[in-house]
CSV table of C-alpha atoms in Angstrom, one decimal:
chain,number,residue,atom,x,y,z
U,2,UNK,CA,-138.4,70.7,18.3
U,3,UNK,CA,-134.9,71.9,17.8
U,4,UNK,CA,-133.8,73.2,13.9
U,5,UNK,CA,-130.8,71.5,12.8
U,6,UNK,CA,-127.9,74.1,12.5
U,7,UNK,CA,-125.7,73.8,9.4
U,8,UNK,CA,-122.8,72.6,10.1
U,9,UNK,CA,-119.3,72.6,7.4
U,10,UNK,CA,-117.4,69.9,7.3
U,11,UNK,CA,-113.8,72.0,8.2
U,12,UNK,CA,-115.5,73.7,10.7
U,13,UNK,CA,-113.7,74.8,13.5
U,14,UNK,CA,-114.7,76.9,16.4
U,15,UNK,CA,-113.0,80.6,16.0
U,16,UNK,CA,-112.2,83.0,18.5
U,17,UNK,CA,-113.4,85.8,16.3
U,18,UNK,CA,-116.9,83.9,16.2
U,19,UNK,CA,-119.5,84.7,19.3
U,20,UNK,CA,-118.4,82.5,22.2
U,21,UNK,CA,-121.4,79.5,22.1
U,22,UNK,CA,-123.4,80.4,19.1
U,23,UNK,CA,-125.3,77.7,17.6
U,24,UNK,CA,-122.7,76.6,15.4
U,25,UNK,CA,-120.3,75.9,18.6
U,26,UNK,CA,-122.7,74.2,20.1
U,27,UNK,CA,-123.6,71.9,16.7
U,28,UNK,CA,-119.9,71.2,16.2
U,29,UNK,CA,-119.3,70.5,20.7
U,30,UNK,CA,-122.2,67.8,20.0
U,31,UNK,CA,-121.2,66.0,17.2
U,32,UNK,CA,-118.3,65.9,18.6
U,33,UNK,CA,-119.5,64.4,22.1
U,34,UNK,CA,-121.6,62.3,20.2
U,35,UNK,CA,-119.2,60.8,17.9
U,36,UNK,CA,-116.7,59.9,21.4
U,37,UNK,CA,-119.6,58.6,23.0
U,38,UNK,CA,-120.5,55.9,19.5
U,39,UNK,CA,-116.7,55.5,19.8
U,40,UNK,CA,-117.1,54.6,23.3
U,41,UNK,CA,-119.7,52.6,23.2
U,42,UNK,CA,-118.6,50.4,20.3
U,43,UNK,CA,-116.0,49.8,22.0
U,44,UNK,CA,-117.6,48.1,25.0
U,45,UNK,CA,-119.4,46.3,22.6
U,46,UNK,CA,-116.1,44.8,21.0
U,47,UNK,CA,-114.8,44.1,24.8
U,48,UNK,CA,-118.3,41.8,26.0
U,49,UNK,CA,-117.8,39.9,22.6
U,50,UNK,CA,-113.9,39.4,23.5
U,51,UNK,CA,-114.9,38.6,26.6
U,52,UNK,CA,-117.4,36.0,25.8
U,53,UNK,CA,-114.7,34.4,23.0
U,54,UNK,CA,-112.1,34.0,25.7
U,55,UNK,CA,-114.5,32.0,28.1
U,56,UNK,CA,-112.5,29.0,27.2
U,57,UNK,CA,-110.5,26.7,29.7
U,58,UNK,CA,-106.8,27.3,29.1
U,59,UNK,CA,-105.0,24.0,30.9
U,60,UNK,CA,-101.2,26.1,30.8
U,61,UNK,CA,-101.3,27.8,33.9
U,62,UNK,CA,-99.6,30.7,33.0
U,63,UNK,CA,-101.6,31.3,30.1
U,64,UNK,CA,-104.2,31.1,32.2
U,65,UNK,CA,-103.0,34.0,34.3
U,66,UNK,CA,-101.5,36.0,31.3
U,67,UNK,CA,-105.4,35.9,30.1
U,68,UNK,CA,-106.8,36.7,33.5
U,69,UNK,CA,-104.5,40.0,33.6
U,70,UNK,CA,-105.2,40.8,30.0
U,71,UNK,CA,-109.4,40.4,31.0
U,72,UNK,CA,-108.4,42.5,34.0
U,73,UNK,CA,-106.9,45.5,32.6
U,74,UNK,CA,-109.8,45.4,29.9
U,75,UNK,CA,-112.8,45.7,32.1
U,76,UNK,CA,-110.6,48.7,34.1
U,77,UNK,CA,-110.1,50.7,30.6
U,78,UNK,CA,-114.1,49.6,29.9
U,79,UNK,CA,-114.6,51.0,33.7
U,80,UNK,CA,-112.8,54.4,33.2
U,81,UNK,CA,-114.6,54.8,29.8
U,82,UNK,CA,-118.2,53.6,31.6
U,83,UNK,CA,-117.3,56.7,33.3
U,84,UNK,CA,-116.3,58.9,30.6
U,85,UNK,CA,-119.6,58.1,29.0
U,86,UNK,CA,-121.7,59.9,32.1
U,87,UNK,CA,-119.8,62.9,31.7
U,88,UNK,CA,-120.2,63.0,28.1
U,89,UNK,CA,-123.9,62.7,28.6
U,90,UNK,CA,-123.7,65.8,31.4
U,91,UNK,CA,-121.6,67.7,28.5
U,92,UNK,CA,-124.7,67.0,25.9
U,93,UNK,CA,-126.9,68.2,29.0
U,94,UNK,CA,-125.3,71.1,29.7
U,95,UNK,CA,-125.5,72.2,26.2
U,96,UNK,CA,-129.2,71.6,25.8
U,97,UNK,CA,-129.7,73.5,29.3
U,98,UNK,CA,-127.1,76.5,27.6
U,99,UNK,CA,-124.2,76.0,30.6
U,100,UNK,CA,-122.0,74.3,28.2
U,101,UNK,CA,-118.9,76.2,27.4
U,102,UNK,CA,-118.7,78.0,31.0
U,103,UNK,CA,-117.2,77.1,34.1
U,104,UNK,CA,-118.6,76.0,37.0
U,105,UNK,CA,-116.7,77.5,39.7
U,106,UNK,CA,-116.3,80.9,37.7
U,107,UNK,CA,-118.9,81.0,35.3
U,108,UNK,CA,-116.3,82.5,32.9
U,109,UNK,CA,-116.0,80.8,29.1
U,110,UNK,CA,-113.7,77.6,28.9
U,111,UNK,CA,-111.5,78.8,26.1
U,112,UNK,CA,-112.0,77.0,23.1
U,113,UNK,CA,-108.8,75.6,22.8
U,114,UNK,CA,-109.6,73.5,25.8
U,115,UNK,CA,-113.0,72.5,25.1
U,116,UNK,CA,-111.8,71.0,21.6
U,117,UNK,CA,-108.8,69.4,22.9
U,118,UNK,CA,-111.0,68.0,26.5
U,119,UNK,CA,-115.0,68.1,25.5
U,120,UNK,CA,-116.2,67.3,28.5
U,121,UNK,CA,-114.4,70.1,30.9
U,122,UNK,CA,-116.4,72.1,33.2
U,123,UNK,CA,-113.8,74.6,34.2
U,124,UNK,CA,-111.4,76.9,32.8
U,125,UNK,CA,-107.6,75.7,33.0
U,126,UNK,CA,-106.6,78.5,36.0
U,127,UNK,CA,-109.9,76.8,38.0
U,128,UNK,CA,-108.8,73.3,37.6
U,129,UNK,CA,-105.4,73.8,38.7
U,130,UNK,CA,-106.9,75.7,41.7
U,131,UNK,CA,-108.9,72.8,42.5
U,132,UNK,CA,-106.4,70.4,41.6
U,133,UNK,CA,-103.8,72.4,43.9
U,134,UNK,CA,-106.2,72.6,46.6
U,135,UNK,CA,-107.0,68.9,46.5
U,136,UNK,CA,-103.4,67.9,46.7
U,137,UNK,CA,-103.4,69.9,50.3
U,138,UNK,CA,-106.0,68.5,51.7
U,139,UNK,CA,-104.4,64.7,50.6
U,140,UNK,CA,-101.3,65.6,52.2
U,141,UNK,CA,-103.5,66.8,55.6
Protein backbone atom coordinates (compact mmCIF):
# COMPACT_ATOMS: atom_id res chain seq x y z
CA UNK A 1 0.00 0.00 0.00
CA UNK A 2 1.11 3.52 -1.05
CA UNK A 3 2.01 6.18 2.14
CA UNK A 4 0.06 9.30 1.78
CA UNK A 5 2.62 12.20 1.03
CA UNK A 6 1.97 15.43 2.85
CA UNK A 7 0.69 17.74 0.90
CA UNK A 8 0.39 21.96 1.92
CA UNK A 9 -2.41 23.63 1.00
CA UNK A 10 -0.33 26.67 -1.16
CA UNK A 11 1.72 24.11 -2.56
CA UNK A 12 2.98 24.70 -5.84
CA UNK A 13 5.36 22.71 -7.85
CA UNK A 14 8.92 24.66 -7.99
CA UNK A 15 11.55 24.46 -10.40
CA UNK A 16 14.17 24.47 -7.69
CA UNK A 17 12.31 21.24 -6.26
CA UNK A 18 13.49 17.67 -7.97
CA UNK A 19 11.51 17.36 -11.16
CA UNK A 20 8.60 14.45 -9.98
CA UNK A 21 9.32 13.94 -6.42
CA UNK A 22 6.53 12.69 -4.43
CA UNK A 23 5.17 15.86 -3.64
CA UNK A 24 4.70 16.61 -7.58
CA UNK A 25 3.20 13.75 -8.01
CA UNK A 26 0.60 14.19 -4.77
CA UNK A 27 -0.19 17.70 -5.86
CA UNK A 28 -0.56 16.32 -10.28
CA UNK A 29 -3.16 13.78 -8.61
CA UNK A 30 -5.23 15.80 -6.63
CA UNK A 31 -5.26 17.85 -9.11
CA UNK A 32 -6.44 15.22 -11.90
CA UNK A 33 -8.68 13.92 -9.40
CA UNK A 34 -10.38 16.98 -8.41
CA UNK A 35 -11.06 17.70 -12.70
CA UNK A 36 -12.17 14.38 -13.00
CA UNK A 37 -15.14 14.77 -9.71
CA UNK A 38 -15.63 18.10 -11.60
CA UNK A 39 -16.16 16.30 -14.65
CA UNK A 40 -18.10 13.79 -13.62
CA UNK A 41 -20.57 15.92 -11.59
CA UNK A 42 -21.11 17.47 -14.29
CA UNK A 43 -22.51 14.69 -16.46
CA UNK A 44 -24.43 13.91 -13.65
CA UNK A 45 -26.21 17.49 -13.71
CA UNK A 46 -26.52 17.07 -17.73
CA UNK A 47 -28.60 13.21 -17.48
CA UNK A 48 -30.88 15.02 -14.72
CA UNK A 49 -31.39 18.13 -17.18
CA UNK A 50 -31.85 15.87 -19.70
CA UNK A 51 -34.45 13.73 -18.10
CA UNK A 52 -36.37 17.27 -16.76
CA UNK A 53 -36.58 18.48 -20.35
CA UNK A 54 -38.33 15.23 -21.62
CA UNK A 55 -41.47 17.21 -21.86
CA UNK A 56 -43.55 17.81 -25.18
CA UNK A 57 -43.18 21.45 -26.08
CA UNK A 58 -46.34 22.10 -28.70
CA UNK A 59 -44.37 25.72 -30.09
CA UNK A 60 -42.39 24.46 -32.71
CA UNK A 61 -39.60 26.63 -32.42
CA UNK A 62 -39.17 26.03 -28.89
CA UNK A 63 -39.13 22.79 -29.78
CA UNK A 64 -36.08 23.19 -31.97
CA UNK A 65 -34.47 25.88 -29.76
CA UNK A 66 -34.55 22.87 -27.03
CA UNK A 67 -33.40 20.21 -29.47
CA UNK A 68 -30.18 22.43 -30.24
CA UNK A 69 -29.67 23.37 -26.66
CA UNK A 70 -29.81 19.09 -25.82
CA UNK A 71 -27.51 18.92 -28.77
CA UNK A 72 -24.73 21.11 -27.94
CA UNK A 73 -24.99 19.57 -24.35
CA UNK A 74 -24.42 15.92 -25.00
CA UNK A 75 -21.24 17.29 -27.56
CA UNK A 76 -19.56 19.30 -24.46
CA UNK A 77 -20.65 15.94 -22.25
CA UNK A 78 -18.91 13.97 -25.41
CA UNK A 79 -15.63 15.99 -25.41
CA UNK A 80 -15.45 15.85 -21.58
CA UNK A 81 -16.42 11.79 -21.74
CA UNK A 82 -13.14 12.01 -23.45
CA UNK A 83 -11.25 14.20 -21.23
CA UNK A 84 -12.12 11.81 -18.50
CA UNK A 85 -10.03 8.78 -20.33
CA UNK A 86 -7.06 10.85 -20.58
CA UNK A 87 -7.25 11.98 -17.11
CA UNK A 88 -7.43 8.38 -15.98
CA UNK A 89 -4.09 7.64 -18.47
CA UNK A 90 -2.53 10.87 -16.52
CA UNK A 91 -3.34 9.06 -12.99
CA UNK A 92 -1.84 5.86 -14.69
CA UNK A 93 1.09 7.26 -15.84
CA UNK A 94 1.82 8.51 -12.51
CA UNK A 95 1.36 5.27 -10.67
CA UNK A 96 3.53 3.57 -13.47
CA UNK A 97 6.29 6.77 -12.81
CA UNK A 98 6.02 8.14 -16.82
CA UNK A 99 3.97 11.06 -15.64
CA UNK A 100 5.77 14.31 -16.15
CA UNK A 101 7.89 13.08 -19.27
CA UNK A 102 7.21 13.08 -22.77
CA UNK A 103 6.37 10.55 -24.88
CA UNK A 104 8.06 11.27 -28.09
CA UNK A 105 11.27 12.64 -26.17
CA UNK A 106 11.26 11.35 -22.91
CA UNK A 107 12.40 14.73 -21.69
CA UNK A 108 10.42 16.50 -18.49
CA UNK A 109 7.12 18.46 -19.51
CA UNK A 110 7.99 21.68 -17.88
CA UNK A 111 5.95 22.43 -15.03
CA UNK A 112 4.45 25.31 -16.17
CA UNK A 113 2.62 23.22 -18.80
CA UNK A 114 1.73 20.40 -16.73
CA UNK A 115 -0.12 22.86 -14.20
CA UNK A 116 -1.72 24.88 -16.73
CA UNK A 117 -2.70 21.28 -19.10
CA UNK A 118 -2.56 18.08 -16.53
CA UNK A 119 -3.05 15.72 -18.81
CA UNK A 120 -0.11 16.58 -21.58
CA UNK A 121 2.10 13.87 -22.72
CA UNK A 122 4.59 16.00 -24.51
CA UNK A 123 6.68 18.90 -24.06
CA UNK A 124 5.43 22.17 -25.98
CA UNK A 125 8.41 21.99 -28.90
CA UNK A 126 7.02 18.07 -29.39
CA UNK A 127 3.46 19.01 -29.71
CA UNK A 128 4.02 21.68 -32.13
CA UNK A 129 6.17 19.17 -34.15
CA UNK A 130 3.40 16.83 -34.19
CA UNK A 131 0.85 19.39 -34.61
CA UNK A 132 2.96 20.89 -37.65
CA UNK A 133 3.52 17.54 -39.07
CA UNK A 134 -0.11 16.65 -38.85
CA UNK A 135 -1.23 19.84 -40.67
CA UNK A 136 1.09 18.40 -43.74
CA UNK A 137 -0.16 15.38 -44.03
CA UNK A 138 -4.03 17.03 -43.96
CA UNK A 139 -3.11 19.30 -46.67
CA UNK A 140 -1.51 15.95 -48.77
Amino acid sequence: MKRQTFLPEDYRPAEDEPFMNDRQLEYFRRKLVAWKQELLDQSAETLEGLQDSGRNVPDIADRASEETDRSIELRTRDRQRKLVSKIDAALRRIDTGEYGYCEMTGEPISLRRLDARPIATMTLEAQERHERRERVHRED
